[in-house]
PDB file of C-alpha atoms in Angstrom:
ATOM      1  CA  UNK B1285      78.330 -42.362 -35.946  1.00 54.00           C
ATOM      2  CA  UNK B1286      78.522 -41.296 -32.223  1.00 55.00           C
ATOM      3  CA  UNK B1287      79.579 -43.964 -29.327  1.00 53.00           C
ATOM      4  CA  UNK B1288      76.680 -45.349 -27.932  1.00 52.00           C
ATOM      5  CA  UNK B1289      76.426 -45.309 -23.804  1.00 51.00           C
ATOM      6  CA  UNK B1290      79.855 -42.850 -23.934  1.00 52.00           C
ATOM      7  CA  UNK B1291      81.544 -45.785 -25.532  1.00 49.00           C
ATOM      8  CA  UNK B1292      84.783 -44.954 -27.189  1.00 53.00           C
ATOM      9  CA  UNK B1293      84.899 -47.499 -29.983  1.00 50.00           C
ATOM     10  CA  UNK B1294      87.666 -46.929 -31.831  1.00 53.00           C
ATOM     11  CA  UNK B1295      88.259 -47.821 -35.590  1.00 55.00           C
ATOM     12  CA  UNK B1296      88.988 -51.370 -36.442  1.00 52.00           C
ATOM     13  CA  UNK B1297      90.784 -52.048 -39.557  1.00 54.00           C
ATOM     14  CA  UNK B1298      88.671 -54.450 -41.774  1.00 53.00           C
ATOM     15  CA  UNK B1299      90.309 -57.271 -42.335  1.00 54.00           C
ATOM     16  CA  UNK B1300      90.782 -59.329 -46.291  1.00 54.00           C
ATOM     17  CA  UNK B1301      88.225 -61.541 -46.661  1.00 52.00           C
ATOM     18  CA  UNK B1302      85.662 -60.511 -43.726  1.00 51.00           C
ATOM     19  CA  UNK B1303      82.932 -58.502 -44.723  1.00 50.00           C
ATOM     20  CA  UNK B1304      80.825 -56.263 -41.717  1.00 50.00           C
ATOM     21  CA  UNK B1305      77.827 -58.013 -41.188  1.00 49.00           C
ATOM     22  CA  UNK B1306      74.887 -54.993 -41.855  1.00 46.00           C
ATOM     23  CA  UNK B1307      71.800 -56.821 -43.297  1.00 46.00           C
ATOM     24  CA  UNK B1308      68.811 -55.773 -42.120  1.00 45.00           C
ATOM     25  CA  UNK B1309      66.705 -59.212 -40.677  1.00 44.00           C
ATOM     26  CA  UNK B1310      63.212 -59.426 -39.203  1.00 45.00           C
ATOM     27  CA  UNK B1311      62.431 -59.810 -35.835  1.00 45.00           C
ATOM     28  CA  UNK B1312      59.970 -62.215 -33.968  1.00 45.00           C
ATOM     29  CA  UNK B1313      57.899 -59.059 -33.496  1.00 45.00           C
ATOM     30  CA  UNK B1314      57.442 -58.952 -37.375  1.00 46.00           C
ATOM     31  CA  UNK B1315      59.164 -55.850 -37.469  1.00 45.00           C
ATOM     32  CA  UNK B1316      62.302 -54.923 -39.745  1.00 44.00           C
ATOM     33  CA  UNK B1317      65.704 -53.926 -37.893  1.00 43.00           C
ATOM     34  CA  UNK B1318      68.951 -53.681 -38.267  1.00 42.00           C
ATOM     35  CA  UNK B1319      71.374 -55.401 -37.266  1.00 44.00           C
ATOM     36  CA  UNK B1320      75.260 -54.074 -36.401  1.00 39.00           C
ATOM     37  CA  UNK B1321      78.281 -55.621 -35.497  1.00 42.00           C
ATOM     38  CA  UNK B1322      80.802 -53.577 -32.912  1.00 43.00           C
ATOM     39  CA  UNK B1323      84.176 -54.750 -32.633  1.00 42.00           C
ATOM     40  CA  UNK B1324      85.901 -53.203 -30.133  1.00 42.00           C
ATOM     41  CA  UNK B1325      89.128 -53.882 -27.646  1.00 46.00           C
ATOM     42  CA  UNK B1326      88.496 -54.888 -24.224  1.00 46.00           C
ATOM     43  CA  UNK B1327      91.639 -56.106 -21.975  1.00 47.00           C
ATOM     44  CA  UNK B1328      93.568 -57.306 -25.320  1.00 50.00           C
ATOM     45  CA  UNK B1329      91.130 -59.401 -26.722  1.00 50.00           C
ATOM     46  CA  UNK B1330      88.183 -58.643 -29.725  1.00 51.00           C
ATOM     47  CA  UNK B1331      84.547 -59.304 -28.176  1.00 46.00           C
ATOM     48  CA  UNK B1332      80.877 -59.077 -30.388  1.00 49.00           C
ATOM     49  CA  UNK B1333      78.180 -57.053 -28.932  1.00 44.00           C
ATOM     50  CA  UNK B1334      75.352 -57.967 -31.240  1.00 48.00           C
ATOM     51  CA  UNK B1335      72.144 -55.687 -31.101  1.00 46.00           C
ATOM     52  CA  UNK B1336      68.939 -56.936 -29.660  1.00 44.00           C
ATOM     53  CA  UNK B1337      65.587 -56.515 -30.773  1.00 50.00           C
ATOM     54  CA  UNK B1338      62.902 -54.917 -28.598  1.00 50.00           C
ATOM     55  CA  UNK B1339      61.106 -57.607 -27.377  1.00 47.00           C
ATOM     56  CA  UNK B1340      57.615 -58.956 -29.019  1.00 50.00           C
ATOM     57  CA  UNK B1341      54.358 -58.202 -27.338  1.00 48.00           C
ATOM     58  CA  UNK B1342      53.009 -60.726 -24.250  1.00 44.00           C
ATOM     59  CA  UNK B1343      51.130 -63.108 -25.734  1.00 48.00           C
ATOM     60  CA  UNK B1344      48.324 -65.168 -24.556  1.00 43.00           C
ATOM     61  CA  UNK B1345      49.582 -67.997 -22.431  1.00 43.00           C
ATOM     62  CA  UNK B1346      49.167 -71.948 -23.384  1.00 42.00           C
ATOM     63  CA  UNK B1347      49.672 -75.046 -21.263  1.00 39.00           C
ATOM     64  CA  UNK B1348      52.366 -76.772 -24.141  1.00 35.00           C
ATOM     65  CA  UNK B1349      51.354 -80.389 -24.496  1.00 35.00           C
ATOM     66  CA  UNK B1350      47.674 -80.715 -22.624  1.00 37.00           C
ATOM     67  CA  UNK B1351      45.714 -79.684 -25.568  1.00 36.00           C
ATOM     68  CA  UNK B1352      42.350 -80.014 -22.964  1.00 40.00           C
ATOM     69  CA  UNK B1353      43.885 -77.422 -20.703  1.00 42.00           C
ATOM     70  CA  UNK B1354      42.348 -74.048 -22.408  1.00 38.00           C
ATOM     71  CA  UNK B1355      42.939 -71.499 -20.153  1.00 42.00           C
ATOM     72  CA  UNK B1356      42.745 -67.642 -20.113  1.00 44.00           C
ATOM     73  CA  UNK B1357      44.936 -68.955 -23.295  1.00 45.00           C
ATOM     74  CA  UNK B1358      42.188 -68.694 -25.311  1.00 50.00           C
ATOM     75  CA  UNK B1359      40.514 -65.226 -24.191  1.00 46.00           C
ATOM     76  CA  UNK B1360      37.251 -66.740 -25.229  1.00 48.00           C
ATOM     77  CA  UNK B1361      38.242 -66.262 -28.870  1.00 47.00           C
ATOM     78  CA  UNK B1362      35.108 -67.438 -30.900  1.00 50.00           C
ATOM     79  CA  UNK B1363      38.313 -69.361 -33.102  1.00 55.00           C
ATOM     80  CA  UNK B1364      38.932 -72.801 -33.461  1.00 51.00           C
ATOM     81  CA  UNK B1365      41.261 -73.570 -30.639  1.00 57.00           C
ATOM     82  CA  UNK B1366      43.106 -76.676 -29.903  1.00 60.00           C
ATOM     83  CA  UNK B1367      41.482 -78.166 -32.351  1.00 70.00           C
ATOM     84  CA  UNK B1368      38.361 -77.610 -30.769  1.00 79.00           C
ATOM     85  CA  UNK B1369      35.390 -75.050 -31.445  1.00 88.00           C
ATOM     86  CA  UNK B1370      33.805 -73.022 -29.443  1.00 87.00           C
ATOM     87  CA  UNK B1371      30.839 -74.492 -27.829  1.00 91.00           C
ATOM     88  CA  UNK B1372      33.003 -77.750 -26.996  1.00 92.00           C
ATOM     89  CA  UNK B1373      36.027 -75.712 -25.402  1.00 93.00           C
ATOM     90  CA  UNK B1374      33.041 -74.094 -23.217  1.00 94.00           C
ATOM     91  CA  UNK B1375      31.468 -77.633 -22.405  1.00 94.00           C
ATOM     92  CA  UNK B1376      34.552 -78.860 -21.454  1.00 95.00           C
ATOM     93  CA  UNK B1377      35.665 -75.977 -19.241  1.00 96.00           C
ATOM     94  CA  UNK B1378      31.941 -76.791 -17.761  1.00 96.00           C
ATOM     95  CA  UNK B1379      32.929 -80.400 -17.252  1.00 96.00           C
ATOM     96  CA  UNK B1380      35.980 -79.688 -15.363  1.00 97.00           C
ATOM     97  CA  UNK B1381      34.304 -77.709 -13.089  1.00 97.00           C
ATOM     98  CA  UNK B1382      31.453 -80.197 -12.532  1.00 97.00           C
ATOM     99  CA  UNK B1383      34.295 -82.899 -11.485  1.00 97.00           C
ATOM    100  CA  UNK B1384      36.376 -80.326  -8.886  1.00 97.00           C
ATOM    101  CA  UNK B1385      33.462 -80.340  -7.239  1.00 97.00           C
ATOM    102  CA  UNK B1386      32.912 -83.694  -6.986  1.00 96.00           C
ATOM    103  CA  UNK B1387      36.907 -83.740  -5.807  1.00 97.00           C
ATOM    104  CA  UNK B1388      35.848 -81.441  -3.141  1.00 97.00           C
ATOM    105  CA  UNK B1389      32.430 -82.246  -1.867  1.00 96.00           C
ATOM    106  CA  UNK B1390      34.189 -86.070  -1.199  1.00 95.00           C
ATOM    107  CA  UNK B1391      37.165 -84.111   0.108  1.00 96.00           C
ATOM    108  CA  UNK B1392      35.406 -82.017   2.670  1.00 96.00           C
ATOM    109  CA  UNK B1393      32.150 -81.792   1.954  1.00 95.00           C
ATOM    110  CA  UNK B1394      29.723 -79.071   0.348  1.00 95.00           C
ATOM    111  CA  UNK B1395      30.421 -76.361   3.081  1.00 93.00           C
ATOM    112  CA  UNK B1396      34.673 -76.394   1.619  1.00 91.00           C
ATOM    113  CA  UNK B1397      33.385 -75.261  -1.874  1.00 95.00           C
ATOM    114  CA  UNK B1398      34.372 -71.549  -3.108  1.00 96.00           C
ATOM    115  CA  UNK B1399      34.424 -69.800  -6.318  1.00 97.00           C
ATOM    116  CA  UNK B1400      38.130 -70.250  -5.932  1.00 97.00           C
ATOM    117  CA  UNK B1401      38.920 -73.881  -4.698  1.00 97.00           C
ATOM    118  CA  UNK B1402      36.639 -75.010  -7.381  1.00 97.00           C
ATOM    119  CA  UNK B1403      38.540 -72.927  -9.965  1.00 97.00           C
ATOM    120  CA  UNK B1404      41.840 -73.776  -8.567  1.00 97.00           C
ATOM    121  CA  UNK B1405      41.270 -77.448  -8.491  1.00 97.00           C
ATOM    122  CA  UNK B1406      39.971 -77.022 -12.228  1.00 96.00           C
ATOM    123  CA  UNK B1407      42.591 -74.687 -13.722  1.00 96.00           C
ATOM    124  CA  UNK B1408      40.486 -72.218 -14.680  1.00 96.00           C
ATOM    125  CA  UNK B1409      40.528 -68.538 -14.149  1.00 96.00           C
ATOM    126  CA  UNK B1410      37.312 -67.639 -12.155  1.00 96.00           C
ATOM    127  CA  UNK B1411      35.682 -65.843 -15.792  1.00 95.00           C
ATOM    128  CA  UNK B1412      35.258 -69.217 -16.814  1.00 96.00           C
ATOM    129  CA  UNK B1413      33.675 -70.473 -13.250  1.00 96.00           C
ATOM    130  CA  UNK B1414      30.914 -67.324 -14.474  1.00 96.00           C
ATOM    131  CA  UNK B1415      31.060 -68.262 -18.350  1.00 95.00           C
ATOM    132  CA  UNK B1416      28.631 -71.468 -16.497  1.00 95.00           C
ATOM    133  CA  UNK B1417      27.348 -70.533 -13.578  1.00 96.00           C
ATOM    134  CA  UNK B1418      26.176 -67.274 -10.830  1.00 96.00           C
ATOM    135  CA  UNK B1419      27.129 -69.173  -7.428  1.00 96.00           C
ATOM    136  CA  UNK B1420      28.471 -72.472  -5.707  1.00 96.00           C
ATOM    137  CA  UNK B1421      24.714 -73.276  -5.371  1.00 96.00           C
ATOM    138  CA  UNK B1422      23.883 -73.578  -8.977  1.00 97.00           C
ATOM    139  CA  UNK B1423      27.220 -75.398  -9.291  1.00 97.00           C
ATOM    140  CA  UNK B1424      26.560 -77.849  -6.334  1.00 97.00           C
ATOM    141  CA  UNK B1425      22.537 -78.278  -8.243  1.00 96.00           C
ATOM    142  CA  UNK B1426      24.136 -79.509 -11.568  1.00 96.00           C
ATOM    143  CA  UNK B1427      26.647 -81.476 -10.174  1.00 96.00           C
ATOM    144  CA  UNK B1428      23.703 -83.455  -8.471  1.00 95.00           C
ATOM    145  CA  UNK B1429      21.427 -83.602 -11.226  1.00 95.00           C
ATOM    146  CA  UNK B1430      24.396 -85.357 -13.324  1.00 93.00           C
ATOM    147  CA  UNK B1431      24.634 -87.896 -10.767  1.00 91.00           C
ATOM    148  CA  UNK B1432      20.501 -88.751 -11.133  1.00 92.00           C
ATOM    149  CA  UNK B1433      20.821 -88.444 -15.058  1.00 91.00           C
ATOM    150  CA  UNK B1434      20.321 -92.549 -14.531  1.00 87.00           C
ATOM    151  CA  UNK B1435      17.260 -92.325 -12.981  1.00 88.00           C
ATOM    152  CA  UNK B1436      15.348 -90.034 -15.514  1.00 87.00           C
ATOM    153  CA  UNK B1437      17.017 -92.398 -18.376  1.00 88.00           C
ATOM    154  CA  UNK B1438      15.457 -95.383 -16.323  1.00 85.00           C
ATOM    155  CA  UNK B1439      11.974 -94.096 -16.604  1.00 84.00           C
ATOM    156  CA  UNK B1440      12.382 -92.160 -19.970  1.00 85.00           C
ATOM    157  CA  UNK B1441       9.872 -92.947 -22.465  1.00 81.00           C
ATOM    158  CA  UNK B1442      13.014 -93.699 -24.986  1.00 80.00           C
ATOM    159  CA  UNK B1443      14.151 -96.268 -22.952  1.00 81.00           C
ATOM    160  CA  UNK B1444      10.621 -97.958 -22.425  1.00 81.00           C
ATOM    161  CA  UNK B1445       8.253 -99.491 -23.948  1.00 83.00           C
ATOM    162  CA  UNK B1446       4.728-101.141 -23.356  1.00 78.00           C
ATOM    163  CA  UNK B1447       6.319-104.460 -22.378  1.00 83.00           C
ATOM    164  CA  UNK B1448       8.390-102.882 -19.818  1.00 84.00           C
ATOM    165  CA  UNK B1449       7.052-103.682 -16.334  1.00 86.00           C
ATOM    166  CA  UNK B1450       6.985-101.459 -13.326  1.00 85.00           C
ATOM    167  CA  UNK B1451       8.961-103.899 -11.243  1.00 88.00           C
ATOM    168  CA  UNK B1452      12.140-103.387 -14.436  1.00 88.00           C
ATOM    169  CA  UNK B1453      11.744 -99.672 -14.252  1.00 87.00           C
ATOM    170  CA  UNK B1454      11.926 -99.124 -10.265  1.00 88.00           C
ATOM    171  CA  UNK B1455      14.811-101.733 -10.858  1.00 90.00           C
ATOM    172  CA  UNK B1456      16.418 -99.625 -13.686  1.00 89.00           C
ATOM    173  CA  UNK B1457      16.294 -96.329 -11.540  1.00 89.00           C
ATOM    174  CA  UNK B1458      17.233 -98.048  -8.392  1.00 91.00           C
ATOM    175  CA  UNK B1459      20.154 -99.910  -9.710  1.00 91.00           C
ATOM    176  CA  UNK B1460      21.105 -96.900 -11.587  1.00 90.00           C
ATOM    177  CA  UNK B1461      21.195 -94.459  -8.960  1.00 92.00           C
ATOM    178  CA  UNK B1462      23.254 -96.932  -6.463  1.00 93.00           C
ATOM    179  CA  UNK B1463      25.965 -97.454  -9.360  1.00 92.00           C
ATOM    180  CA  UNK B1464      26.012 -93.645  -9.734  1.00 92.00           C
ATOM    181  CA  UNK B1465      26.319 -93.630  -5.828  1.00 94.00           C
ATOM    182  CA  UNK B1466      28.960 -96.280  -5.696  1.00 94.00           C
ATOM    183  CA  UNK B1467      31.703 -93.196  -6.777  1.00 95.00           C
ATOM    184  CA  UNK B1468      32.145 -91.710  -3.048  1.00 96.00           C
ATOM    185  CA  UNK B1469      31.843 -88.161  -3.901  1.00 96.00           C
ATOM    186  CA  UNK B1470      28.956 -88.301  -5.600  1.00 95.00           C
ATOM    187  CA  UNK B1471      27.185 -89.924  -2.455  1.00 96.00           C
ATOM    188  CA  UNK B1472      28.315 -87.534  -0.254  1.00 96.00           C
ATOM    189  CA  UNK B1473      26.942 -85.009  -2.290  1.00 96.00           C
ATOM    190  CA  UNK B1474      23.786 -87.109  -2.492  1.00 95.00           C
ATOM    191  CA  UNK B1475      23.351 -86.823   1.233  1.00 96.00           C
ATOM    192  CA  UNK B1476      24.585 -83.046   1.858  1.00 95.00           C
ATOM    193  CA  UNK B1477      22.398 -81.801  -1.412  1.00 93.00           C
ATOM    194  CA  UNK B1478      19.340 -81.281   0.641  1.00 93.00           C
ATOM    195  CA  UNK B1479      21.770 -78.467   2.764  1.00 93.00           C
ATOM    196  CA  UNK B1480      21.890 -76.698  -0.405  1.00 95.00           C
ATOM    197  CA  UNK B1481      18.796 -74.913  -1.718  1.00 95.00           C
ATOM    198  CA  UNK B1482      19.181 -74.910  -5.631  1.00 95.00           C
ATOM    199  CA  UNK B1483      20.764 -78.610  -5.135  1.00 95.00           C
ATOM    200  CA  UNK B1484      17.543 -79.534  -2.855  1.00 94.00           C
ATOM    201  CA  UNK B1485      15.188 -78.124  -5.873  1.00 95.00           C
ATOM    202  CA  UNK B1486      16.967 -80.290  -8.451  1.00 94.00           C
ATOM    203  CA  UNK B1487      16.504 -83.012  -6.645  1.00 94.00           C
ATOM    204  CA  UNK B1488      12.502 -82.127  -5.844  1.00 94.00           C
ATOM    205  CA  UNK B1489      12.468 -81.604  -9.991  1.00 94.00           C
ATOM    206  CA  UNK B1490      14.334 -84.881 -10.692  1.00 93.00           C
ATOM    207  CA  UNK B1491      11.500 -86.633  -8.277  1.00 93.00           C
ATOM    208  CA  UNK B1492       8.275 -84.619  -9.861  1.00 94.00           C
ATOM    209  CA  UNK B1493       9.878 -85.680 -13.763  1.00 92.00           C
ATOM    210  CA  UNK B1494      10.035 -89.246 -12.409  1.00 91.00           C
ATOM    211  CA  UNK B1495       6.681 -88.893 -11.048  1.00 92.00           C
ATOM    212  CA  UNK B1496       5.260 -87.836 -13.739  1.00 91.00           C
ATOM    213  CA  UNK B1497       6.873 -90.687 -16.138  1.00 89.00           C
ATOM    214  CA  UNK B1498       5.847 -93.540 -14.109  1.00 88.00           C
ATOM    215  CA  UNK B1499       2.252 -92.267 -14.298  1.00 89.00           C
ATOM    216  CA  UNK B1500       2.220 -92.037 -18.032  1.00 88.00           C
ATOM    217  CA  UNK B1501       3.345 -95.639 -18.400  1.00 86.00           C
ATOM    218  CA  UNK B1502       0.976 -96.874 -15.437  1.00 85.00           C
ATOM    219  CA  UNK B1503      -2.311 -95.162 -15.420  1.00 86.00           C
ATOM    220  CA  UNK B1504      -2.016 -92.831 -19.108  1.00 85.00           C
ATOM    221  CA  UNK B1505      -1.905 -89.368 -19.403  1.00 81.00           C
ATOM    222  CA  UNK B1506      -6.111 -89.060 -18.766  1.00 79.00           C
ATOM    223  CA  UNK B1507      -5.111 -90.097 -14.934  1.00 84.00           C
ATOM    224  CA  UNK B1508      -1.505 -88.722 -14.468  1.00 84.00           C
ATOM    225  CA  UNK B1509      -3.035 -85.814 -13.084  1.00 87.00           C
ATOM    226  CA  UNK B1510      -5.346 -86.809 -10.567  1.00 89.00           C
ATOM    227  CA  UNK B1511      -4.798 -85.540  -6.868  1.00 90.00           C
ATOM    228  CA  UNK B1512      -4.803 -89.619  -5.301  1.00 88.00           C
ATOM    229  CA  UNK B1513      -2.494 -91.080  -8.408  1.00 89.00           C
ATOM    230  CA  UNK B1514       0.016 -87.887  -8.119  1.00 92.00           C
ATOM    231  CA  UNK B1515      -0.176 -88.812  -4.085  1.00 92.00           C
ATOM    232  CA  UNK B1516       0.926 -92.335  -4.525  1.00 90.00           C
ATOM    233  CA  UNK B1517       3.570 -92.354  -7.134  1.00 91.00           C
ATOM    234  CA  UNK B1518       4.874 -89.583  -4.832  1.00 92.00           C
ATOM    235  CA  UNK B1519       5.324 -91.535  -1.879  1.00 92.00           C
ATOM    236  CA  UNK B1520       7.140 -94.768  -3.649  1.00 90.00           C
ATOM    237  CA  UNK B1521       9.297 -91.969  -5.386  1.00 91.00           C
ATOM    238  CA  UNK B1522      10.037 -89.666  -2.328  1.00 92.00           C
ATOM    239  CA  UNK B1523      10.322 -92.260  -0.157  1.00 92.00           C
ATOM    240  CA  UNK B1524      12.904 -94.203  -2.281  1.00 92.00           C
ATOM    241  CA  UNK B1525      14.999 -91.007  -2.252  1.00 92.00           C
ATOM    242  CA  UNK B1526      14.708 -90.956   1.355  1.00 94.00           C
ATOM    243  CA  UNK B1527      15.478 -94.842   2.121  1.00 95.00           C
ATOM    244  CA  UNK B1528      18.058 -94.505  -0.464  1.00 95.00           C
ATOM    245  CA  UNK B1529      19.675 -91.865   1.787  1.00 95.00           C
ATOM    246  CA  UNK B1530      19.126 -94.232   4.502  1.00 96.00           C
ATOM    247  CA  UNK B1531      20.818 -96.816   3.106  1.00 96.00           C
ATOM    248  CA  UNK B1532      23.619 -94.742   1.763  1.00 96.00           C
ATOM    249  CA  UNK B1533      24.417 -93.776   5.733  1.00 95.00           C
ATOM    250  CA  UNK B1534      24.093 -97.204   6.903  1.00 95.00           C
ATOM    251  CA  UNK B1535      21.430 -96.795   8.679  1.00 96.00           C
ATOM    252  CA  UNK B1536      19.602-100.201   6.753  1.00 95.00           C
ATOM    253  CA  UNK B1537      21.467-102.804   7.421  1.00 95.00           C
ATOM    254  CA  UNK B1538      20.851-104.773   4.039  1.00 96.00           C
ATOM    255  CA  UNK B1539      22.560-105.849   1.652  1.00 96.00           C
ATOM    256  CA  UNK B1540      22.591-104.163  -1.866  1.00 96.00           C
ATOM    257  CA  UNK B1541      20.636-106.776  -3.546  1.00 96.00           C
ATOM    258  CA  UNK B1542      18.326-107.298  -0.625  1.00 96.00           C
ATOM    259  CA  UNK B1543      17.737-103.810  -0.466  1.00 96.00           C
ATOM    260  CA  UNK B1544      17.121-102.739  -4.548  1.00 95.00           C
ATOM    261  CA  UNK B1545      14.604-106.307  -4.067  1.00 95.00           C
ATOM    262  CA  UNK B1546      12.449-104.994  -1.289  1.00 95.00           C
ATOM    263  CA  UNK B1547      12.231-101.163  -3.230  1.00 93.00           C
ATOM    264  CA  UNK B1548      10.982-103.163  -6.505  1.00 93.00           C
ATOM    265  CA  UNK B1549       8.090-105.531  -4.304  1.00 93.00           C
ATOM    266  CA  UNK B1550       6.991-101.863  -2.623  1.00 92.00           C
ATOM    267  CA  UNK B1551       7.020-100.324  -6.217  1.00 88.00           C
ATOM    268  CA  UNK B1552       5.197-102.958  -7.782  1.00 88.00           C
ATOM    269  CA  UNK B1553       2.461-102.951  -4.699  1.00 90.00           C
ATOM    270  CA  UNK B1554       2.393 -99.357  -5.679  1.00 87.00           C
ATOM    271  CA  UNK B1555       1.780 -99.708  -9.555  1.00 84.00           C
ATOM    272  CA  UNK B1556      -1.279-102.064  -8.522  1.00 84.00           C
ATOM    273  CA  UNK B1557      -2.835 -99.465  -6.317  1.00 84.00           C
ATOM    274  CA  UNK B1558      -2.301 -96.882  -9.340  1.00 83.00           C
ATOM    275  CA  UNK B1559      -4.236 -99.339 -11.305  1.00 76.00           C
ATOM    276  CA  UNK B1560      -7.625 -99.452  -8.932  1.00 73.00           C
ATOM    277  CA  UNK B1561     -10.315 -96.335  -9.847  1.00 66.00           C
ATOM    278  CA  UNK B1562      -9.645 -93.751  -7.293  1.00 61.00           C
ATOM    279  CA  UNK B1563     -12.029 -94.285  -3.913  1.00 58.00           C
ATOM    280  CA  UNK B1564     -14.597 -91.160  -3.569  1.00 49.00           C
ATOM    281  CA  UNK B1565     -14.966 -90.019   0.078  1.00 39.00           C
ATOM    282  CA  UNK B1566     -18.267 -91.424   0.273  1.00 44.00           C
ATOM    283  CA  UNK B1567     -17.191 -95.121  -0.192  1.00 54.00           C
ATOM    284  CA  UNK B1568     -14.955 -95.093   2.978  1.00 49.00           C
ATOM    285  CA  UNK B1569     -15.927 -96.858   5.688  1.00 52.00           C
ATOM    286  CA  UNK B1570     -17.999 -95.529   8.774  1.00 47.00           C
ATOM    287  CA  UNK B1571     -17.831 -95.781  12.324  1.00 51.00           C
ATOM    288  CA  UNK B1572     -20.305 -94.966  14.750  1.00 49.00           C
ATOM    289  CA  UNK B1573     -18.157 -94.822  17.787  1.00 56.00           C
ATOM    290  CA  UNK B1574     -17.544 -91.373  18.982  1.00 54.00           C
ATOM    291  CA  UNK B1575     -14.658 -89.978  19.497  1.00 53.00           C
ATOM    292  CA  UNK B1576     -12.172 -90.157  22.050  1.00 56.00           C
ATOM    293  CA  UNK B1577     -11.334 -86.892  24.391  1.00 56.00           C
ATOM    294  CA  UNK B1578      -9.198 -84.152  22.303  1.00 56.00           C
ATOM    295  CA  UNK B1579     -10.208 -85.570  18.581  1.00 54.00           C
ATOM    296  CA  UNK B1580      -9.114 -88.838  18.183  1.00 55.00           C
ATOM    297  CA  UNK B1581     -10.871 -92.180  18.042  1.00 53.00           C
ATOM    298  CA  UNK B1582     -10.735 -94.483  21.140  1.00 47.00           C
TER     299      UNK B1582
END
């Protein structure tokens, strides 16, 4: 055969006892080559050039040894992966990304969140930040509603019963939502949520569903709906949220105890109000003195 690369390789004598070495072998690529053996004489001395194989195709990349790392490894193969299927690899990759935010709302707050910190910070490429979610928005809005999961268990109709009194379900929710609060980031994100307008809805949908369970399991279902019941069990709920806040800033200087103590007395004054037959207009009181200059009464 001709010299390969203008190499002169001249004849070797084969030698008792050594055979050439021709077999044909298969590569990593799967396919069949052969393989060749050239002896040839290079500054006195015998050296091997054995022939390569083309190398295999790029394949997809895997994080050895951190089988919860699935990355643009997986290519969103519908396969088992890891030991995992589908739907759980996805959840997962959704998880991650729920706690880099958390990492960087406690970091520096909800205005340092991008598409790519948060996707950096999770090790994921950015097709799996969109696999869950359109913007940072919707991302900061399910972090936050994570964090108030406790308070919608508190008042869930699972988790009570007849028995349970008003006073043990503001407790519950209270108790529950300061625990959730005591991880840093999550408060943070608790007090920069209402910045944020999908994270500012979840939290107005959070307070309606908790609204609308404490009604059920105070007044019924034939009252939850009317105007004055909806009013009240709106202000003990909205303004928890708010003192909560408060208290979260120190601006209440109280003690934890002291403070989930005096939102379960207000809750429970509440609860009796819900209990009284809504007032018509015609029973309030009237004055006879006129009024003042401008409107209002002297």
């Amino acid at each position: 055969m001709p010299p390969r690369h203008g190499l002169r390789v001249p004849a070797v004598p084969s030698q008792p006892g050594r055979r050439r070495n021709t077999s044909s072998a298969i590569s990593s690529s799967g396919t069949r080559t052969s393989q060749f053996l050239i002896t040839w004489q290079r500054a006195g001395r015998p050296v091997n050039i054995e022939s390569v194989p083309p190398p295999a195709p790029a394949r997809s990349r895997r994080v050895v040894g951190d089988s919860d790392r699935v990355a643009e490894d997986d290519g969103g193969s519908e396969r088992q992966y890891a030991g995992m299927p589908p739907e759980a690899r996805r959840q997962q990759r959704r998880e991650r990304l729920l706690e880099a935010t958390l990492d960087l709302v406690g970091a520096g707050g909800v205005a340092s969140l991008t598409v790519g910190a948060v996707c950096a910070r999770a090790g994921l490429s950015k097709r799996y930040f969109y696999e869950s979610f359109t913007t940072t928005d919707e991302l900061v809005a399910a972090a936050l509603e994570r964090s108030l999961e406790c308070v919608l268990d508190a008042v869930d109709p699972v988790n009570v019963t007849a028995d349970t009194s008003v006073e043990d379900m503001v407790r519950a929710a209270v108790s529950g939502l300061l625990r959730a609060m005591d991880d840093p980031r999550a408060a943070r994100l608790y007090l920069e949520s209402p910045a944020v307008p999908a994270a500012a809805a979840a939290r107005d949908a959070t307070v309606e569903a908790t609204v609308d369970q404490l009604l059920q399991h105070i007044v019924g279902d034939s009252r939850a709906t009317e105007p004055q019941a909806r009013l009240t069990a709106h202000l003990l709920i909205s303004g928890s949220t708010h003192v909560i806040a408060l208290w979260l800033r120190g601006d209440l200087h109280m003690d934890r105890e002291e403070f989930i103590d005096t939102l379960v007395r207000v809750g429970a004054q509440g609860a009796d109000q819900l209990n009284e037959p809504p007032h018509r207009r015609d029973e309030a009181p009237m004055t006879t003195e006129s009024p003042a200059p401008g409107g209002c009464s002297a």
